[in-house]
Amino acid sequence: AEVPSAEAFGELHKLGLLSVILESFFVAVLVGVAGYVAWDLVAPLGRLVNATRLVGAGNLDVRVTIPQQNELGELGRAFNEMTAALAGTTAHVEELHRREIERASQLATVGELASGVAHEIRNPVVGVSNGLDLVRRRVGRDPILEPIIEEMSHQLTRIQQTLQELLAFARPATPTLAPLNGNNL
């Protein structure tokens, strides 16, 4: 009680001031570290998220640059490898699709050609078949000509059956409708 309060609490006030200065310094360091972590961690993740959205929209040429040599950098490299592989696979599938379209077009052309040829052959075959029936009625039961006429009739029937099969092949198939789960598509 005999010592003045300024002298008694002077060291305590100095310690309080030092404590405030140190706390301010630690808060500044903490804010700096948090800013660095945000810049070092959040920014690359943001670039990766944006790149993922672009890939989802169909842009397979997008790449991310993450210079870190940690897990984020590894994730960025894996993402780039994945998009490169996906682009290659997509190009391959598109090439196969183009070839299939070409082949379907060729088959459609062959079918049209087969149909036209079958119709062109069918008309003369029917004429020959009718002429053969007329000859058969005029000649009657000739033992020498009957086997020849029968063989000719048999061969004409074979030609007509082959033409019928060719026309059936050339005719487009009727699609079969069935329920389907759209999610499976």
PDB file of C-alpha atoms in Angstrom:
ATOM      1  CA  ALA A   1       0.000   0.000   0.000  1.00  0.00           C
ATOM      2  CA  GLU A   2       2.977   2.320   0.477  1.00  0.00           C
ATOM      3  CA  VAL A   3       4.258   1.867  -3.145  1.00  0.00           C
ATOM      4  CA  PRO A   4       2.547   4.012  -5.764  1.00  0.00           C
ATOM      5  CA  SER A   5       0.233   1.985  -8.075  1.00  0.00           C
ATOM      6  CA  ALA A   6       2.033   3.124 -11.250  1.00  0.00           C
ATOM      7  CA  GLU A   7       5.257   1.701  -9.917  1.00  0.00           C
ATOM      8  CA  ALA A   8       3.602  -1.457  -8.564  1.00  0.00           C
ATOM      9  CA  PHE A   9       1.660  -2.237 -11.730  1.00  0.00           C
ATOM     10  CA  GLY A  10       4.185  -0.829 -14.227  1.00  0.00           C
ATOM     11  CA  GLU A  11       5.730  -4.189 -15.104  1.00  0.00           C
ATOM     12  CA  LEU A  12       2.272  -5.705 -15.356  1.00  0.00           C
ATOM     13  CA  HIS A  13       1.218  -2.965 -17.818  1.00  0.00           C
ATOM     14  CA  LYS A  14       4.359  -3.629 -19.858  1.00  0.00           C
ATOM     15  CA  LEU A  15       3.554  -7.350 -19.934  1.00  0.00           C
ATOM     16  CA  GLY A  16      -0.033  -6.537 -20.979  1.00  0.00           C
ATOM     17  CA  LEU A  17       1.230  -4.323 -23.790  1.00  0.00           C
ATOM     18  CA  LEU A  18       3.707  -6.989 -24.876  1.00  0.00           C
ATOM     19  CA  SER A  19       0.895  -9.531 -24.773  1.00  0.00           C
ATOM     20  CA  VAL A  20      -1.296  -7.348 -27.039  1.00  0.00           C
ATOM     21  CA  ILE A  21       1.595  -6.867 -29.472  1.00  0.00           C
ATOM     22  CA  LEU A  22       2.359 -10.605 -29.558  1.00  0.00           C
ATOM     23  CA  GLU A  23      -1.329 -11.462 -29.974  1.00  0.00           C
ATOM     24  CA  SER A  24      -1.598  -9.000 -32.864  1.00  0.00           C
ATOM     25  CA  PHE A  25       1.525 -10.506 -34.433  1.00  0.00           C
ATOM     26  CA  PHE A  26       0.156 -14.047 -34.072  1.00  0.00           C
ATOM     27  CA  VAL A  27      -3.199 -13.004 -35.544  1.00  0.00           C
ATOM     28  CA  ALA A  28      -1.378 -11.411 -38.505  1.00  0.00           C
ATOM     29  CA  VAL A  29       0.709 -14.580 -38.981  1.00  0.00           C
ATOM     30  CA  LEU A  30      -2.436 -16.702 -38.719  1.00  0.00           C
ATOM     31  CA  VAL A  31      -4.234 -14.571 -41.323  1.00  0.00           C
ATOM     32  CA  GLY A  32      -1.169 -14.775 -43.591  1.00  0.00           C
ATOM     33  CA  VAL A  33      -0.960 -18.559 -43.259  1.00  0.00           C
ATOM     34  CA  ALA A  34      -4.706 -18.877 -43.901  1.00  0.00           C
ATOM     35  CA  GLY A  35      -4.370 -16.682 -47.001  1.00  0.00           C
ATOM     36  CA  TYR A  36      -1.469 -18.768 -48.266  1.00  0.00           C
ATOM     37  CA  VAL A  37      -3.366 -22.012 -47.660  1.00  0.00           C
ATOM     38  CA  ALA A  38      -6.397 -20.567 -49.441  1.00  0.00           C
ATOM     39  CA  TRP A  39      -4.239 -19.504 -52.386  1.00  0.00           C
ATOM     40  CA  ASP A  40      -2.293 -22.782 -52.438  1.00  0.00           C
ATOM     41  CA  LEU A  41      -5.230 -25.142 -51.878  1.00  0.00           C
ATOM     42  CA  VAL A  42      -8.506 -23.497 -52.814  1.00  0.00           C
ATOM     43  CA  ALA A  43      -7.410 -21.815 -56.073  1.00  0.00           C
ATOM     44  CA  PRO A  44      -6.173 -25.080 -57.702  1.00  0.00           C
ATOM     45  CA  LEU A  45      -9.312 -26.859 -56.551  1.00  0.00           C
ATOM     46  CA  GLY A  46     -11.400 -24.080 -58.111  1.00  0.00           C
ATOM     47  CA  ARG A  47      -9.527 -24.481 -61.413  1.00  0.00           C
ATOM     48  CA  LEU A  48     -10.075 -28.225 -61.243  1.00  0.00           C
ATOM     49  CA  VAL A  49     -13.805 -27.803 -60.566  1.00  0.00           C
ATOM     50  CA  ASN A  50     -14.155 -25.387 -63.509  1.00  0.00           C
ATOM     51  CA  ALA A  51     -12.251 -27.770 -65.787  1.00  0.00           C
ATOM     52  CA  THR A  52     -14.497 -30.637 -64.665  1.00  0.00           C
ATOM     53  CA  ARG A  53     -17.571 -28.603 -65.594  1.00  0.00           C
ATOM     54  CA  LEU A  54     -16.091 -27.883 -69.028  1.00  0.00           C
ATOM     55  CA  VAL A  55     -15.424 -31.583 -69.590  1.00  0.00           C
ATOM     56  CA  GLY A  56     -18.981 -32.327 -68.495  1.00  0.00           C
ATOM     57  CA  ALA A  57     -20.181 -29.859 -71.140  1.00  0.00           C
ATOM     58  CA  GLY A  58     -18.261 -31.770 -73.819  1.00  0.00           C
ATOM     59  CA  ASN A  59     -14.963 -29.879 -74.059  1.00  0.00           C
ATOM     60  CA  LEU A  60     -12.383 -32.681 -73.906  1.00  0.00           C
ATOM     61  CA  ASP A  61      -9.465 -30.393 -74.792  1.00  0.00           C
ATOM     62  CA  VAL A  62      -9.442 -28.638 -71.411  1.00  0.00           C
ATOM     63  CA  ARG A  63      -6.369 -29.103 -69.199  1.00  0.00           C
ATOM     64  CA  VAL A  64      -5.538 -27.802 -65.728  1.00  0.00           C
ATOM     65  CA  THR A  65      -2.230 -26.377 -64.576  1.00  0.00           C
ATOM     66  CA  ILE A  66      -1.423 -27.180 -60.968  1.00  0.00           C
ATOM     67  CA  PRO A  67       2.291 -26.630 -60.363  1.00  0.00           C
ATOM     68  CA  GLN A  68       2.356 -28.052 -56.840  1.00  0.00           C
ATOM     69  CA  GLN A  69       4.257 -31.276 -56.296  1.00  0.00           C
ATOM     70  CA  ASN A  70       1.775 -32.585 -53.735  1.00  0.00           C
ATOM     71  CA  GLU A  71      -1.504 -34.468 -53.911  1.00  0.00           C
ATOM     72  CA  LEU A  72      -3.182 -31.547 -55.699  1.00  0.00           C
ATOM     73  CA  GLY A  73      -0.533 -31.595 -58.407  1.00  0.00           C
ATOM     74  CA  GLU A  74      -0.974 -35.350 -58.753  1.00  0.00           C
ATOM     75  CA  LEU A  75      -4.737 -34.878 -58.982  1.00  0.00           C
ATOM     76  CA  GLY A  76      -4.249 -32.270 -61.736  1.00  0.00           C
ATOM     77  CA  ARG A  77      -1.960 -34.583 -63.715  1.00  0.00           C
ATOM     78  CA  ALA A  78      -4.408 -37.482 -63.314  1.00  0.00           C
ATOM     79  CA  PHE A  79      -7.239 -35.217 -64.506  1.00  0.00           C
ATOM     80  CA  ASN A  80      -5.229 -34.234 -67.595  1.00  0.00           C
ATOM     81  CA  GLU A  81      -4.411 -37.879 -68.354  1.00  0.00           C
ATOM     82  CA  MET A  82      -8.074 -38.817 -67.940  1.00  0.00           C
ATOM     83  CA  THR A  83      -9.304 -36.097 -70.307  1.00  0.00           C
ATOM     84  CA  ALA A  84      -6.639 -37.035 -72.885  1.00  0.00           C
ATOM     85  CA  ALA A  85      -7.679 -40.697 -72.711  1.00  0.00           C
ATOM     86  CA  LEU A  86     -11.341 -39.715 -72.879  1.00  0.00           C
ATOM     87  CA  ALA A  87     -10.686 -37.546 -75.951  1.00  0.00           C
ATOM     88  CA  GLY A  88      -8.854 -40.434 -77.632  1.00  0.00           C
ATOM     89  CA  THR A  89     -11.638 -42.881 -76.844  1.00  0.00           C
ATOM     90  CA  THR A  90     -14.276 -40.447 -78.060  1.00  0.00           C
ATOM     91  CA  ALA A  91     -12.401 -39.950 -81.334  1.00  0.00           C
ATOM     92  CA  HIS A  92     -12.149 -43.734 -81.756  1.00  0.00           C
ATOM     93  CA  VAL A  93     -15.877 -44.218 -81.090  1.00  0.00           C
ATOM     94  CA  GLU A  94     -16.736 -41.443 -83.551  1.00  0.00           C
ATOM     95  CA  GLU A  95     -14.552 -43.116 -86.207  1.00  0.00           C
ATOM     96  CA  LEU A  96     -16.258 -46.472 -85.606  1.00  0.00           C
ATOM     97  CA  HIS A  97     -19.648 -44.754 -85.812  1.00  0.00           C
ATOM     98  CA  ARG A  98     -18.681 -43.103 -89.109  1.00  0.00           C
ATOM     99  CA  ARG A  99     -17.599 -46.475 -90.518  1.00  0.00           C
ATOM    100  CA  GLU A 100     -20.854 -48.101 -89.413  1.00  0.00           C
ATOM    101  CA  ILE A 101     -22.852 -45.311 -91.069  1.00  0.00           C
ATOM    102  CA  GLU A 102     -20.854 -45.851 -94.276  1.00  0.00           C
ATOM    103  CA  ARG A 103     -21.454 -49.598 -94.104  1.00  0.00           C
ATOM    104  CA  ALA A 104     -25.169 -49.125 -93.490  1.00  0.00           C
ATOM    105  CA  SER A 105     -25.316 -46.792 -96.472  1.00  0.00           C
ATOM    106  CA  GLN A 106     -23.514 -49.350 -98.634  1.00  0.00           C
ATOM    107  CA  LEU A 107     -25.868 -52.103 -97.472  1.00  0.00           C
ATOM    108  CA  ALA A 108     -28.870 -49.909 -98.231  1.00  0.00           C
ATOM    109  CA  THR A 109     -27.500 -49.304-101.714  1.00  0.00           C
ATOM    110  CA  VAL A 110     -26.908 -53.033-102.209  1.00  0.00           C
ATOM    111  CA  GLY A 111     -30.448 -53.718-101.019  1.00  0.00           C
ATOM    112  CA  GLU A 112     -31.900 -51.210-103.491  1.00  0.00           C
ATOM    113  CA  LEU A 113     -29.773 -52.681-106.264  1.00  0.00           C
ATOM    114  CA  ALA A 114     -30.832 -56.226-105.361  1.00  0.00           C
ATOM    115  CA  SER A 115     -34.467 -55.183-105.330  1.00  0.00           C
ATOM    116  CA  GLY A 116     -34.172 -53.558-108.756  1.00  0.00           C
ATOM    117  CA  VAL A 117     -32.335 -56.546-110.233  1.00  0.00           C
ATOM    118  CA  ALA A 118     -34.858 -58.988-108.763  1.00  0.00           C
ATOM    119  CA  HIS A 119     -37.788 -57.080-110.276  1.00  0.00           C
ATOM    120  CA  GLU A 120     -36.045 -56.865-113.646  1.00  0.00           C
ATOM    121  CA  ILE A 121     -35.354 -60.609-113.684  1.00  0.00           C
ATOM    122  CA  ARG A 122     -38.734 -61.598-112.277  1.00  0.00           C
ATOM    123  CA  ASN A 123     -40.723 -60.190-115.218  1.00  0.00           C
ATOM    124  CA  PRO A 124     -38.914 -62.222-117.934  1.00  0.00           C
ATOM    125  CA  VAL A 125     -38.956 -65.337-115.725  1.00  0.00           C
ATOM    126  CA  VAL A 126     -42.739 -65.063-115.368  1.00  0.00           C
ATOM    127  CA  GLY A 127     -43.005 -64.660-119.148  1.00  0.00           C
ATOM    128  CA  VAL A 128     -40.838 -67.729-119.778  1.00  0.00           C
ATOM    129  CA  SER A 129     -42.814 -69.714-117.197  1.00  0.00           C
ATOM    130  CA  ASN A 130     -46.113 -68.787-118.858  1.00  0.00           C
ATOM    131  CA  GLY A 131     -44.655 -69.660-122.279  1.00  0.00           C
ATOM    132  CA  LEU A 132     -43.508 -73.031-120.921  1.00  0.00           C
ATOM    133  CA  ASP A 133     -47.040 -73.748-119.643  1.00  0.00           C
ATOM    134  CA  LEU A 134     -48.382 -72.917-123.102  1.00  0.00           C
ATOM    135  CA  VAL A 135     -45.843 -75.259-124.738  1.00  0.00           C
ATOM    136  CA  ARG A 136     -46.765 -77.997-122.247  1.00  0.00           C
ATOM    137  CA  ARG A 137     -50.467 -77.698-123.181  1.00  0.00           C
ATOM    138  CA  ARG A 138     -49.726 -77.720-126.912  1.00  0.00           C
ATOM    139  CA  VAL A 139     -47.270 -80.614-126.846  1.00  0.00           C
ATOM    140  CA  GLY A 140     -49.292 -82.742-124.465  1.00  0.00           C
ATOM    141  CA  ARG A 141     -47.827 -85.920-122.972  1.00  0.00           C
ATOM    142  CA  ASP A 142     -44.742 -86.370-125.133  1.00  0.00           C
ATOM    143  CA  PRO A 143     -42.438 -88.893-123.399  1.00  0.00           C
ATOM    144  CA  ILE A 144     -39.317 -87.312-124.893  1.00  0.00           C
ATOM    145  CA  LEU A 145     -40.183 -83.649-124.179  1.00  0.00           C
ATOM    146  CA  GLU A 146     -41.941 -84.130-120.819  1.00  0.00           C
ATOM    147  CA  PRO A 147     -38.751 -84.647-118.721  1.00  0.00           C
ATOM    148  CA  ILE A 148     -37.157 -81.622-120.394  1.00  0.00           C
ATOM    149  CA  ILE A 149     -40.226 -79.477-119.781  1.00  0.00           C
ATOM    150  CA  GLU A 150     -40.384 -80.657-116.133  1.00  0.00           C
ATOM    151  CA  GLU A 151     -36.699 -79.786-115.579  1.00  0.00           C
ATOM    152  CA  MET A 152     -37.233 -76.356-117.164  1.00  0.00           C
ATOM    153  CA  SER A 153     -40.268 -75.785-114.914  1.00  0.00           C
ATOM    154  CA  HIS A 154     -38.286 -76.906-111.864  1.00  0.00           C
ATOM    155  CA  GLN A 155     -35.396 -74.517-112.678  1.00  0.00           C
ATOM    156  CA  LEU A 156     -37.810 -71.628-113.278  1.00  0.00           C
ATOM    157  CA  THR A 157     -39.396 -72.310-109.855  1.00  0.00           C
ATOM    158  CA  ARG A 158     -35.920 -72.234-108.276  1.00  0.00           C
ATOM    159  CA  ILE A 159     -35.174 -68.902-109.940  1.00  0.00           C
ATOM    160  CA  GLN A 160     -38.486 -67.469-108.688  1.00  0.00           C
ATOM    161  CA  GLN A 161     -37.785 -68.680-105.121  1.00  0.00           C
ATOM    162  CA  THR A 162     -34.291 -67.148-105.226  1.00  0.00           C
ATOM    163  CA  LEU A 163     -35.741 -63.873-106.472  1.00  0.00           C
ATOM    164  CA  GLN A 164     -38.315 -63.955-103.663  1.00  0.00           C
ATOM    165  CA  GLU A 165     -35.534 -64.460-101.088  1.00  0.00           C
ATOM    166  CA  LEU A 166     -33.538 -61.630-102.659  1.00  0.00           C
ATOM    167  CA  LEU A 167     -36.551 -59.311-102.447  1.00  0.00           C
ATOM    168  CA  ALA A 168     -37.139 -60.334 -98.814  1.00  0.00           C
ATOM    169  CA  PHE A 169     -33.476 -59.551 -98.049  1.00  0.00           C
ATOM    170  CA  ALA A 170     -33.673 -56.156 -99.761  1.00  0.00           C
ATOM    171  CA  ARG A 171     -36.858 -55.181 -97.914  1.00  0.00           C
ATOM    172  CA  PRO A 172     -36.100 -53.158 -94.761  1.00  0.00           C
ATOM    173  CA  ALA A 173     -36.827 -54.974 -91.536  1.00  0.00           C
ATOM    174  CA  THR A 174     -39.866 -53.912 -89.554  1.00  0.00           C
ATOM    175  CA  PRO A 175     -38.746 -52.395 -86.246  1.00  0.00           C
ATOM    176  CA  THR A 176     -39.827 -54.132 -83.075  1.00  0.00           C
ATOM    177  CA  LEU A 177     -41.241 -51.782 -80.475  1.00  0.00           C
ATOM    178  CA  ALA A 178     -40.704 -52.652 -76.822  1.00  0.00           C
ATOM    179  CA  PRO A 179     -40.754 -50.754 -73.525  1.00  0.00           C
ATOM    180  CA  LEU A 180     -37.372 -49.494 -72.413  1.00  0.00           C
ATOM    181  CA  ASN A 181     -36.033 -47.831 -69.280  1.00  0.00           C
ATOM    182  CA  GLY A 182     -34.690 -44.425 -70.316  1.00  0.00           C
ATOM    183  CA  ASN A 183     -32.197 -44.442 -67.440  1.00  0.00           C
ATOM    184  CA  ASN A 184     -30.426 -47.417 -69.016  1.00  0.00           C
ATOM    185  CA  LEU A 185     -29.793 -45.403 -72.159  1.00  0.00           C
TER     186      LEU A 185
END
